[in-house]
mmCIF file of C-alpha atoms and ligand atoms in Angstrom:
data_model
loop_
_atom_site.group_PDB
_atom_site.id
_atom_site.type_symbol
_atom_site.label_atom_id
_atom_site.label_comp_id
_atom_site.label_asym_id
_atom_site.label_seq_id
_atom_site.Cartn_x
_atom_site.Cartn_y
_atom_site.Cartn_z
ATOM 1 C CA MET A 180 0.114 0.185 0.314
ATOM 2 C CA GLY A 181 3.135 2.476 1.284
ATOM 3 C CA GLU A 182 0.615 4.004 3.323
ATOM 4 C CA SER A 183 2.362 5.304 6.461
ATOM 5 C CA GLU A 184 0.714 7.287 9.173
ATOM 6 C CA PHE A 185 1.894 10.454 8.776
ATOM 7 C CA ASP A 186 -0.056 9.781 5.236
ATOM 8 C CA ILE A 187 -2.799 9.214 7.323
ATOM 9 C CA ILE A 188 -2.630 12.448 9.678
ATOM 10 C CA GLU A 189 -2.056 14.683 6.586
ATOM 11 C CA GLN A 190 -5.118 13.637 4.855
ATOM 12 C CA TYR A 191 -7.464 13.004 7.860
ATOM 13 C CA PHE A 192 -6.431 14.709 10.617
ATOM 14 C CA LYS A 193 -4.724 18.395 9.778
ATOM 15 C CA ALA A 194 -7.863 20.299 8.005
ATOM 16 C CA SER A 195 -10.488 21.920 10.002
ATOM 17 C CA LYS A 196 -13.140 24.532 7.487
ATOM 18 C CA ARG A 197 -12.718 26.737 10.300
ATOM 19 C CA THR A 198 -10.426 29.010 11.168
ATOM 20 C CA PRO A 199 -8.206 27.927 13.700
ATOM 21 C CA ARG A 200 -8.469 29.120 17.308
ATOM 22 C CA LYS A 201 -6.489 32.164 18.646
ATOM 23 C CA ASP A 202 -4.464 31.022 21.104
ATOM 24 C CA VAL A 203 -3.255 27.541 19.276
ATOM 25 C CA ILE A 204 -0.603 28.515 18.651
ATOM 26 C CA LEU A 205 0.864 25.330 17.200
ATOM 27 C CA SER A 206 -1.129 22.483 16.405
ATOM 28 C CA VAL A 207 -0.003 19.977 14.716
ATOM 29 C CA GLY A 208 2.335 18.448 12.995
ATOM 30 C CA ASP A 209 5.411 19.364 15.672
ATOM 31 C CA ASP A 210 6.221 17.500 18.628
ATOM 32 C CA CYS A 211 4.078 18.782 20.919
ATOM 33 C CA ALA A 212 1.007 22.025 20.606
ATOM 34 C CA ILE A 213 1.733 24.584 22.303
ATOM 35 C CA THR A 214 -1.285 26.784 23.382
ATOM 36 C CA GLU A 215 -2.434 30.421 25.304
ATOM 37 C CA HIS A 216 -4.280 30.878 27.690
ATOM 38 C CA GLN A 217 -4.754 34.082 30.294
ATOM 39 C CA ARG A 218 -3.015 33.441 33.830
ATOM 40 C CA ASN A 219 -7.260 33.965 36.024
ATOM 41 C CA GLN A 220 -8.105 30.888 33.349
ATOM 42 C CA ARG A 221 -7.276 27.506 34.589
ATOM 43 C CA ILE A 222 -6.626 24.537 32.752
ATOM 44 C CA ALA A 223 -9.629 21.300 33.198
ATOM 45 C CA ILE A 224 -8.578 18.210 31.302
ATOM 46 C CA THR A 225 -9.886 14.100 30.489
ATOM 47 C CA THR A 226 -9.288 11.608 28.852
ATOM 48 C CA ASP A 227 -11.118 8.904 27.634
ATOM 49 C CA THR A 228 -10.953 5.673 25.580
ATOM 50 C CA MET A 229 -12.953 3.424 23.403
ATOM 51 C CA VAL A 230 -12.153 0.173 22.958
ATOM 52 C CA GLU A 231 -14.057 -1.899 20.065
ATOM 53 C CA ASN A 232 -15.854 -4.579 21.698
ATOM 54 C CA ILE A 233 -16.125 -3.128 25.150
ATOM 55 C CA HIS A 234 -17.329 0.442 23.843
ATOM 56 C CA PHE A 235 -18.653 -0.354 21.202
ATOM 57 C CA LEU A 236 -20.188 -2.839 18.008
ATOM 58 C CA PRO A 237 -17.681 -3.321 14.861
ATOM 59 C CA THR A 238 -21.097 -2.690 13.679
ATOM 60 C CA VAL A 239 -20.884 1.173 14.328
ATOM 61 C CA HIS A 240 -21.550 3.609 12.143
ATOM 62 C CA PRO A 241 -17.307 5.721 12.070
ATOM 63 C CA ALA A 242 -19.599 8.913 11.733
ATOM 64 C CA ASP A 243 -21.608 8.112 14.966
ATOM 65 C CA LEU A 244 -18.063 6.411 16.403
ATOM 66 C CA ALA A 245 -16.890 10.212 16.402
ATOM 67 C CA TYR A 246 -19.384 11.797 17.150
ATOM 68 C CA LYS A 247 -19.746 9.956 20.391
ATOM 69 C CA LEU A 248 -16.308 9.753 21.011
ATOM 70 C CA VAL A 249 -16.214 13.486 21.762
ATOM 71 C CA ALA A 250 -19.151 13.531 23.272
ATOM 72 C CA THR A 251 -18.479 11.654 26.033
ATOM 73 C CA ASN A 252 -15.285 13.849 25.920
ATOM 74 C CA LEU A 253 -17.063 17.271 26.124
ATOM 75 C CA SER A 254 -20.295 15.377 28.544
ATOM 76 C CA ASP A 255 -16.887 15.603 31.063
ATOM 77 C CA LEU A 256 -16.007 18.634 30.692
ATOM 78 C CA ALA A 257 -19.424 20.284 31.214
ATOM 79 C CA ALA A 258 -19.782 18.428 34.174
ATOM 80 C CA MET A 259 -16.149 20.515 35.717
ATOM 81 C CA GLY A 260 -18.001 24.077 33.754
ATOM 82 C CA ALA A 261 -15.372 23.722 31.569
ATOM 83 C CA GLU A 262 -15.596 25.914 27.461
ATOM 84 C CA PRO A 263 -14.561 23.122 25.967
ATOM 85 C CA ALA A 264 -11.125 24.438 23.630
ATOM 86 C CA TRP A 265 -8.487 22.189 22.543
ATOM 87 C CA PHE A 266 -8.637 18.518 22.073
ATOM 88 C CA SER A 267 -5.762 15.569 21.618
ATOM 89 C CA LEU A 268 -6.657 11.640 19.994
ATOM 90 C CA ALA A 269 -4.953 8.622 19.775
ATOM 91 C CA LEU A 270 -6.286 6.446 16.492
ATOM 92 C CA THR A 271 -5.396 2.909 17.426
ATOM 93 C CA LEU A 272 -6.247 0.925 13.691
ATOM 94 C CA PRO A 273 -6.305 -2.163 12.343
ATOM 95 C CA LYS A 274 -5.562 -1.864 9.277
ATOM 96 C CA ILE A 275 -5.471 1.779 6.708
ATOM 97 C CA GLU A 276 -9.177 1.906 5.217
ATOM 98 C CA HIS A 277 -10.438 4.963 3.755
ATOM 99 C CA GLN A 278 -13.948 4.869 4.132
ATOM 100 C CA TRP A 279 -13.848 4.256 7.312
ATOM 101 C CA LEU A 280 -11.705 6.956 8.374
ATOM 102 C CA GLU A 281 -12.808 9.421 5.339
ATOM 103 C CA GLN A 282 -16.492 9.077 7.359
ATOM 104 C CA PHE A 283 -14.905 9.316 10.764
ATOM 105 C CA SER A 284 -13.100 11.974 11.101
ATOM 106 C CA LEU A 285 -15.177 14.421 9.303
ATOM 107 C CA SER A 286 -17.924 13.338 11.989
ATOM 108 C CA PHE A 287 -14.986 13.961 13.965
ATOM 109 C CA PHE A 288 -14.050 18.295 12.577
ATOM 110 C CA GLU A 289 -18.199 18.418 11.588
ATOM 111 C CA THR A 290 -18.624 18.222 16.169
ATOM 112 C CA LEU A 291 -15.385 19.634 16.714
ATOM 113 C CA ASP A 292 -16.502 22.253 14.880
ATOM 114 C CA TYR A 293 -19.850 23.413 16.184
ATOM 115 C CA TYR A 294 -18.310 23.491 20.073
ATOM 116 C CA ASN A 295 -15.578 25.557 18.566
ATOM 117 C CA ILE A 296 -12.637 22.886 19.077
ATOM 118 C CA ASP A 297 -8.618 22.555 17.652
ATOM 119 C CA LEU A 298 -7.325 19.402 17.121
ATOM 120 C CA ILE A 299 -4.366 20.198 18.022
ATOM 121 C CA GLY A 300 -2.022 16.389 18.157
ATOM 122 C CA GLY A 301 -2.166 13.138 19.223
ATOM 123 C CA ASP A 302 -1.200 9.882 17.831
ATOM 124 C CA THR A 303 -1.411 8.000 15.169
ATOM 125 C CA THR A 304 -0.505 3.666 16.026
ATOM 126 C CA ARG A 305 -1.450 0.045 14.079
ATOM 127 C CA GLY A 306 -2.871 -2.528 16.176
ATOM 128 C CA ASN A 307 -5.361 -5.371 17.085
ATOM 129 C CA CYS A 308 -8.199 -3.563 16.842
ATOM 130 C CA HIS A 309 -9.682 0.520 16.926
ATOM 131 C CA VAL A 310 -8.969 1.884 20.165
ATOM 132 C CA LEU A 311 -9.939 5.703 20.507
ATOM 133 C CA THR A 312 -8.237 8.000 23.057
ATOM 134 C CA LEU A 313 -8.562 10.884 23.492
ATOM 135 C CA THR A 314 -7.470 14.171 25.630
ATOM 136 C CA ALA A 315 -10.101 17.174 25.906
ATOM 137 C CA GLN A 316 -8.877 20.517 27.914
ATOM 138 C CA GLY A 317 -11.403 23.414 28.570
ATOM 139 C CA ILE A 318 -10.947 26.418 29.787
ATOM 140 C CA LEU A 319 -12.179 27.809 33.228
ATOM 141 C CA ALA A 320 -12.206 30.470 35.119
ATOM 142 C CA LYS A 321 -10.165 30.555 38.385
ATOM 143 C CA GLY A 322 -11.554 28.962 41.188
ATOM 144 C CA LYS A 323 -15.580 28.188 39.350
ATOM 145 C CA ALA A 324 -15.243 24.342 38.473
ATOM 146 C CA LEU A 325 -17.849 21.949 39.523
ATOM 147 C CA CYS A 326 -16.672 19.192 41.907
ATOM 148 C CA ARG A 327 -16.949 15.983 43.497
ATOM 149 C CA HIS A 328 -16.001 16.469 46.432
ATOM 150 C CA SER A 329 -18.011 19.848 47.650
ATOM 151 C CA ALA A 330 -22.031 18.813 48.001
ATOM 152 C CA LYS A 331 -23.697 19.666 50.999
ATOM 153 C CA VAL A 332 -26.176 17.574 53.183
ATOM 154 C CA GLY A 333 -29.493 19.448 52.712
ATOM 155 C CA ASP A 334 -28.473 19.921 49.062
ATOM 156 C CA TRP A 335 -31.654 19.182 46.138
ATOM 157 C CA ILE A 336 -29.946 16.907 43.742
ATOM 158 C CA TYR A 337 -31.501 17.700 39.974
ATOM 159 C CA VAL A 338 -30.566 16.444 36.903
ATOM 160 C CA SER A 339 -30.425 16.545 33.343
ATOM 161 C CA GLY A 340 -32.826 15.861 30.357
ATOM 162 C CA TYR A 341 -34.353 12.234 30.267
ATOM 163 C CA LEU A 342 -32.647 9.274 32.446
ATOM 164 C CA GLY A 343 -32.539 5.548 30.772
ATOM 165 C CA ASP A 344 -33.683 6.045 27.219
ATOM 166 C CA SER A 345 -29.372 5.387 25.692
ATOM 167 C CA ALA A 346 -29.355 1.781 28.120
ATOM 168 C CA ALA A 347 -33.032 1.307 26.239
ATOM 169 C CA GLY A 348 -31.760 1.696 23.011
ATOM 170 C CA LEU A 349 -27.961 0.252 23.758
ATOM 171 C CA SER A 350 -30.543 -3.196 23.916
ATOM 172 C CA LEU A 351 -32.630 -3.045 20.445
ATOM 173 C CA LEU A 352 -29.065 -2.273 19.119
ATOM 174 C CA LEU A 353 -27.842 -5.353 20.654
ATOM 175 C CA GLU A 354 -31.360 -7.934 20.496
ATOM 176 C CA ARG A 355 -30.357 -6.948 15.979
ATOM 177 C CA TYR A 356 -26.308 -7.247 16.297
ATOM 178 C CA LYS A 357 -27.729 -10.894 17.846
ATOM 179 C CA THR A 358 -29.537 -12.034 14.425
ATOM 180 C CA ASN A 359 -27.647 -10.097 12.205
ATOM 181 C CA ASN A 360 -23.587 -9.047 13.554
ATOM 182 C CA SER A 361 -22.242 -7.962 10.328
ATOM 183 C CA ALA A 362 -24.549 -5.017 8.777
ATOM 184 C CA CYS A 363 -24.201 -1.046 9.732
ATOM 185 C CA LEU A 364 -26.418 -0.365 12.533
ATOM 186 C CA THR A 365 -27.351 2.737 12.946
ATOM 187 C CA ALA A 366 -30.556 5.206 14.316
ATOM 188 C CA ASP A 367 -31.929 4.746 10.862
ATOM 189 C CA SER A 368 -31.907 1.215 11.147
ATOM 190 C CA PHE A 369 -35.284 0.379 13.152
ATOM 191 C CA THR A 370 -38.170 1.822 11.709
ATOM 192 C CA SER A 371 -40.585 3.047 14.207
ATOM 193 C CA ASN A 372 -39.571 6.474 15.648
ATOM 194 C CA ILE A 373 -39.960 5.439 19.014
ATOM 195 C CA GLU A 374 -36.868 2.772 18.272
ATOM 196 C CA LYS A 375 -35.158 5.178 15.926
ATOM 197 C CA TYR A 376 -34.730 8.113 19.326
ATOM 198 C CA LEU A 377 -33.779 5.565 21.704
ATOM 199 C CA VAL A 378 -31.274 3.707 19.546
ATOM 200 C CA GLN A 379 -30.386 7.330 18.758
ATOM 201 C CA ARG A 380 -30.119 9.099 22.200
ATOM 202 C CA HIS A 381 -27.188 5.699 22.383
ATOM 203 C CA LEU A 382 -25.316 6.648 19.556
ATOM 204 C CA ARG A 383 -25.813 10.440 19.637
ATOM 205 C CA PRO A 384 -25.716 11.543 22.971
ATOM 206 C CA THR A 385 -26.247 15.628 23.912
ATOM 207 C CA PRO A 386 -22.946 16.503 26.245
ATOM 208 C CA ARG A 387 -24.254 18.775 28.159
ATOM 209 C CA VAL A 388 -22.381 22.202 26.898
ATOM 210 C CA LEU A 389 -23.741 24.464 28.192
ATOM 211 C CA PHE A 390 -25.672 24.255 30.589
ATOM 212 C CA GLY A 391 -23.001 22.494 32.756
ATOM 213 C CA LEU A 392 -20.605 26.294 31.381
ATOM 214 C CA GLU A 393 -23.714 28.038 32.628
ATOM 215 C CA LEU A 394 -23.707 25.596 36.618
ATOM 216 C CA ALA A 395 -20.520 27.115 36.746
ATOM 217 C CA ASP A 396 -20.741 30.541 35.599
ATOM 218 C CA SER A 397 -22.643 31.196 38.091
ATOM 219 C CA VAL A 398 -20.720 29.836 41.142
ATOM 220 C CA LEU A 399 -24.801 29.026 42.967
ATOM 221 C CA ALA A 400 -25.198 25.099 42.267
ATOM 222 C CA ASN A 401 -22.020 23.449 44.989
ATOM 223 C CA ALA A 402 -21.057 20.003 43.728
ATOM 224 C CA ALA A 403 -20.929 18.523 39.810
ATOM 225 C CA ILE A 404 -20.459 14.864 37.983
ATOM 226 C CA ASP A 405 -21.950 13.830 34.325
ATOM 227 C CA ILE A 406 -23.842 10.820 34.861
ATOM 228 C CA SER A 407 -21.518 8.044 32.649
ATOM 229 C CA ASP A 408 -21.967 5.169 34.508
ATOM 230 C CA GLY A 409 -25.972 5.509 35.416
ATOM 231 C CA LEU A 410 -28.179 7.285 38.124
ATOM 232 C CA LEU A 411 -26.399 5.071 41.331
ATOM 233 C CA ALA A 412 -23.317 4.540 41.125
ATOM 234 C CA ASP A 413 -22.797 8.738 39.253
ATOM 235 C CA LEU A 414 -24.064 10.202 42.373
ATOM 236 C CA GLY A 415 -22.314 7.626 44.829
ATOM 237 C CA HIS A 416 -19.008 8.937 43.627
ATOM 238 C CA ILE A 417 -20.661 12.823 44.207
ATOM 239 C CA LEU A 418 -22.189 11.128 47.851
ATOM 240 C CA LYS A 419 -18.803 9.268 48.867
ATOM 241 C CA ARG A 420 -16.701 12.219 47.931
ATOM 242 C CA SER A 421 -18.573 15.000 49.815
ATOM 243 C CA HIS A 422 -19.231 12.564 53.025
ATOM 244 C CA CYS A 423 -23.739 12.207 52.754
ATOM 245 C CA SER A 424 -26.604 10.808 51.585
ATOM 246 C CA ALA A 425 -29.460 11.589 49.236
ATOM 247 C CA VAL A 426 -32.999 10.718 49.275
ATOM 248 C CA ILE A 427 -34.370 9.823 45.983
ATOM 249 C CA ASP A 428 -38.281 11.094 45.292
ATOM 250 C CA LEU A 429 -39.011 7.971 42.450
ATOM 251 C CA ASP A 430 -41.769 10.062 41.626
ATOM 252 C CA THR A 431 -39.530 12.934 40.413
ATOM 253 C CA LEU A 432 -37.398 10.691 37.977
ATOM 254 C CA PRO A 433 -37.293 12.281 34.649
ATOM 255 C CA ILE A 434 -38.760 9.266 32.302
ATOM 256 C CA SER A 435 -39.534 10.255 28.760
ATOM 257 C CA THR A 436 -42.654 9.042 27.121
ATOM 258 C CA GLU A 437 -41.163 6.722 24.466
ATOM 259 C CA LEU A 438 -38.631 4.809 27.500
ATOM 260 C CA LEU A 439 -41.922 4.477 29.159
ATOM 261 C CA THR A 440 -43.902 3.270 25.773
ATOM 262 C CA THR A 441 -41.578 0.562 24.962
ATOM 263 C CA VAL A 442 -40.263 -1.198 28.023
ATOM 264 C CA GLY A 443 -42.898 -0.681 31.316
ATOM 265 C CA ARG A 444 -42.687 1.959 34.242
ATOM 266 C CA ALA A 445 -40.718 -0.881 36.373
ATOM 267 C CA GLN A 446 -37.794 -1.603 34.013
ATOM 268 C CA ALA A 447 -37.892 1.585 33.168
ATOM 269 C CA GLU A 448 -36.728 3.494 36.461
ATOM 270 C CA ASN A 449 -34.492 0.303 36.620
ATOM 271 C CA LEU A 450 -32.681 1.667 33.698
ATOM 272 C CA ALA A 451 -33.343 5.824 34.690
ATOM 273 C CA LEU A 452 -31.583 4.440 37.521
ATOM 274 C CA THR A 453 -28.546 2.008 37.272
ATOM 275 C CA GLY A 454 -28.715 2.069 32.430
ATOM 276 C CA GLY A 455 -26.114 3.519 31.642
ATOM 277 C CA GLU A 456 -24.210 6.560 29.471
ATOM 278 C CA ASP A 457 -27.009 9.079 29.675
ATOM 279 C CA TYR A 458 -24.488 12.031 29.358
ATOM 280 C CA GLU A 459 -26.309 14.385 31.402
ATOM 281 C CA LEU A 460 -25.468 15.722 34.815
ATOM 282 C CA CYS A 461 -26.344 15.232 38.213
ATOM 283 C CA PHE A 462 -25.640 18.825 40.652
ATOM 284 C CA SER A 463 -26.826 19.595 43.974
ATOM 285 C CA VAL A 464 -27.757 23.251 45.339
ATOM 286 C CA ALA A 465 -27.986 24.341 48.338
ATOM 287 C CA ASP A 466 -31.783 25.771 49.289
ATOM 288 C CA ASN A 467 -31.353 29.333 49.284
ATOM 289 C CA ASN A 468 -29.612 29.505 45.977
ATOM 290 C CA ARG A 469 -31.495 27.858 44.177
ATOM 291 C CA GLN A 470 -34.647 29.863 42.970
ATOM 292 C CA LYS A 471 -32.142 32.010 41.277
ATOM 293 C CA LEU A 472 -30.321 28.974 39.844
ATOM 294 C CA GLU A 473 -33.373 27.786 37.712
ATOM 295 C CA ARG A 474 -33.814 31.097 36.939
ATOM 296 C CA ASN A 475 -30.624 30.912 35.497
ATOM 297 C CA LEU A 476 -30.746 26.758 33.671
ATOM 298 C CA ASN A 477 -34.384 28.120 32.521
ATOM 299 C CA ARG A 478 -32.043 30.495 29.901
ATOM 300 C CA ILE A 479 -30.469 26.962 28.263
ATOM 301 C CA GLY A 480 -33.292 25.140 27.387
ATOM 302 C CA VAL A 481 -32.023 22.531 28.302
ATOM 303 C CA PRO A 482 -34.920 20.554 30.656
ATOM 304 C CA TYR A 483 -33.805 19.394 33.941
ATOM 305 C CA THR A 484 -35.826 17.682 37.462
ATOM 306 C CA CYS A 485 -35.340 18.102 40.566
ATOM 307 C CA ILE A 486 -35.141 14.135 42.708
ATOM 308 C CA GLY A 487 -34.369 14.503 45.813
ATOM 309 C CA LYS A 488 -32.441 15.779 48.601
ATOM 310 C CA LEU A 489 -28.864 15.745 50.685
ATOM 311 C CA CYS A 490 -28.884 14.419 53.710
ATOM 312 C CA GLU A 491 -26.184 13.097 56.590
ATOM 313 C CA ALA A 492 -24.206 10.201 56.054
ATOM 314 C CA HIS A 493 -23.550 8.097 58.812
ATOM 315 C CA PRO A 494 -21.871 6.001 59.186
ATOM 316 C CA GLN A 495 -21.028 5.198 54.927
ATOM 317 C CA PRO A 496 -22.899 7.118 52.089
ATOM 318 C CA ARG A 497 -25.877 5.859 51.278
ATOM 319 C CA ILE A 498 -28.908 6.308 48.974
ATOM 320 C CA PHE A 499 -32.077 5.592 49.836
ATOM 321 C CA PHE A 500 -35.279 6.119 47.964
ATOM 322 C CA HIS A 501 -39.273 7.381 48.615
ATOM 323 C CA ARG A 502 -41.929 6.508 46.498
ATOM 324 C CA SER A 503 -45.303 8.339 47.238
ATOM 325 C CA GLY A 504 -43.610 10.754 50.509
ATOM 326 C CA LYS A 505 -43.012 6.954 52.024
ATOM 327 C CA PRO A 506 -39.803 5.281 52.713
ATOM 328 C CA VAL A 507 -39.140 2.456 49.977
ATOM 329 C CA ALA A 508 -36.588 -0.319 50.411
ATOM 330 C CA MET A 509 -35.400 -0.948 47.020
ATOM 331 C CA GLN A 510 -32.738 -3.644 45.363
ATOM 332 C CA PHE A 511 -29.745 -3.243 43.358
ATOM 333 C CA GLU A 512 -27.106 -5.438 41.260
ATOM 334 C CA GLN A 513 -23.815 -3.582 42.030
ATOM 335 C CA GLY A 514 -24.409 -0.248 40.137
ATOM 336 C CA GLY A 515 -22.091 1.548 37.319
ATOM 337 C CA PHE A 516 -19.439 -0.772 35.137
ATOM 338 C CA ASP A 517 -16.290 -1.623 35.987
ATOM 339 C CA HIS A 518 -13.136 -3.155 32.994
ATOM 340 C CA PHE A 519 -11.620 -5.002 35.348
ATOM 341 C CA LYS A 520 -14.847 -7.216 37.587
HETATM 342 P P1 ADP B 699 5.974 11.290 17.400
HETATM 343 O O1 ADP B 699 6.416 11.233 16.495
HETATM 344 O O2 ADP B 699 6.825 13.623 17.393
HETATM 345 O O3 ADP B 699 5.110 11.997 18.040
HETATM 346 P P2 ADP B 699 4.344 11.793 15.525
HETATM 347 O O4 ADP B 699 5.203 11.221 14.127
HETATM 348 O O5 ADP B 699 3.491 10.680 16.049
HETATM 349 O O6 ADP B 699 4.776 12.544 16.388
HETATM 350 O O7 ADP B 699 2.834 13.285 14.999
HETATM 351 C C1 ADP B 699 3.627 13.615 13.995
HETATM 352 C C2 ADP B 699 2.434 15.043 14.413
HETATM 353 O O8 ADP B 699 1.461 14.168 13.886
HETATM 354 C C3 ADP B 699 2.181 15.587 15.590
HETATM 355 O O9 ADP B 699 2.737 16.609 15.684
HETATM 356 C C4 ADP B 699 1.012 14.832 16.067
HETATM 357 O O10 ADP B 699 0.703 15.210 17.512
HETATM 358 C C5 ADP B 699 0.631 14.840 14.829
HETATM 359 N N1 ADP B 699 -0.657 13.668 15.162
HETATM 360 C C6 ADP B 699 0.330 11.799 15.528
HETATM 361 N N2 ADP B 699 -1.800 11.335 14.812
HETATM 362 C C7 ADP B 699 -2.804 12.103 15.042
HETATM 363 C C8 ADP B 699 -4.487 12.174 14.533
HETATM 364 N N3 ADP B 699 -4.505 10.989 14.423
HETATM 365 N N4 ADP B 699 -4.881 13.381 14.883
HETATM 366 C C9 ADP B 699 -4.559 14.285 15.133
HETATM 367 N N5 ADP B 699 -2.926 14.605 15.239
HETATM 368 C C10 ADP B 699 -2.124 13.612 14.988
HETATM 369 MG MG1 MG B 700 3.849 9.714 18.271
#
C-alpha cells in the first residue's frame, strides 16, 4: 500500500474548515502543540478511551463513533463547567481503511467545529482492533470548577434531560446485532420513531456543554458529575467524595414517554437509576440558591428535574428511596460498570 501514518494524519486529521482558534500557537505537525491561556484561567483536562467490542460494536457507523468519542469527553468537561478548547486524538487501527477514515474524520471535525474546538495533536498506530483515545482540554474561570467533593447536606439533587434512554437504545442495538452481526447499525436501521429516538440517544448523546457552563458561571451549584455509568453509580461518587447520603424521590425521575411506552414504568425506573451512557449532568444546590439557579438554567432550554435531597451520612454514604412520600426498599445490583470486574 505504501501509505504511512503521516499520510493518514495529513489526509484526514490536519484540516478543519473553520478558522483556527487564536489561542493555538502550534498545532498538528510538530513534536508538541502549544496553546496560550490567561492568568485568571484554569485548564481542565480529561481523557476517554473507546475500545472496539468493549465500548462499541464493530458494526457501528464511523460517523456515530466519532461523534460519541467527542461527546463523552465534552460531557466530562461540562461536568466540570469547562469551555471546550483543545483536543488530541490517539487512534489505533487494524489497517488503513479509507472509507472508515473519511467518515470518521468528517464527523469528528463537524462536531469539533460546532463547539469551536481545535484538534491540536495525537498519535496514530496499528493494533489488533480499533482503539480511540481522546484527550480534551477546556478552559475554566479561576475558582469556578464544579467538583464532586463539595456537595453539602441539605442540598437538592438535580439532573438534566431524561435518564435511561441510552440503555434502552443499547438493548435495541444488541438485539439486532444478535440476529445479524455484519450490518452497519444506525438509528435509521429502525423503523419506529420511538426506537429511532432511543437508539439515537445511545449513539448520539447530547453533551450538556452550555448547561455545565451556566452551572459553573453562576457559582450557585455545590457539586456536579456527568452520568456515564448510571445515576446511582455516579451520584454515589458525589456522596462518597462529599460524605453525604441521598434520598431519591422515585416519582420525580425524568423518564421519557418513549422509554415508558417501550419498557413500562418498573423497567424504566430501573434503567433511569442504573442504565449507563446518558451523559446527563447530576448536580446539587443549596436551598437558598435553588430559585436563582433554576432561573438561570431556564435560559439554556434543556429540561432539568429535582429528584431528591442530600442528608447526613452515618456511618456510610447511602442512597434511600421514596415513593408517594414514603420510604421504599429497593434492591439493585452493584451499580456502575467496572472494566476489571
Ligand atoms: P512524534 O513521533 O514526534 O510523537 P508523530 O509522528 O506521532 O509525532 O505525529 C506527528 C504529528 O502529528 C504530531 O504533531 C502529532 O501530534 C500529530 N498527530 C499524530 N496522529 C494524529 C492524529 N490521529 N490526529 C491528530 N494529530 C495527530
Ligand atoms: Mg507519536
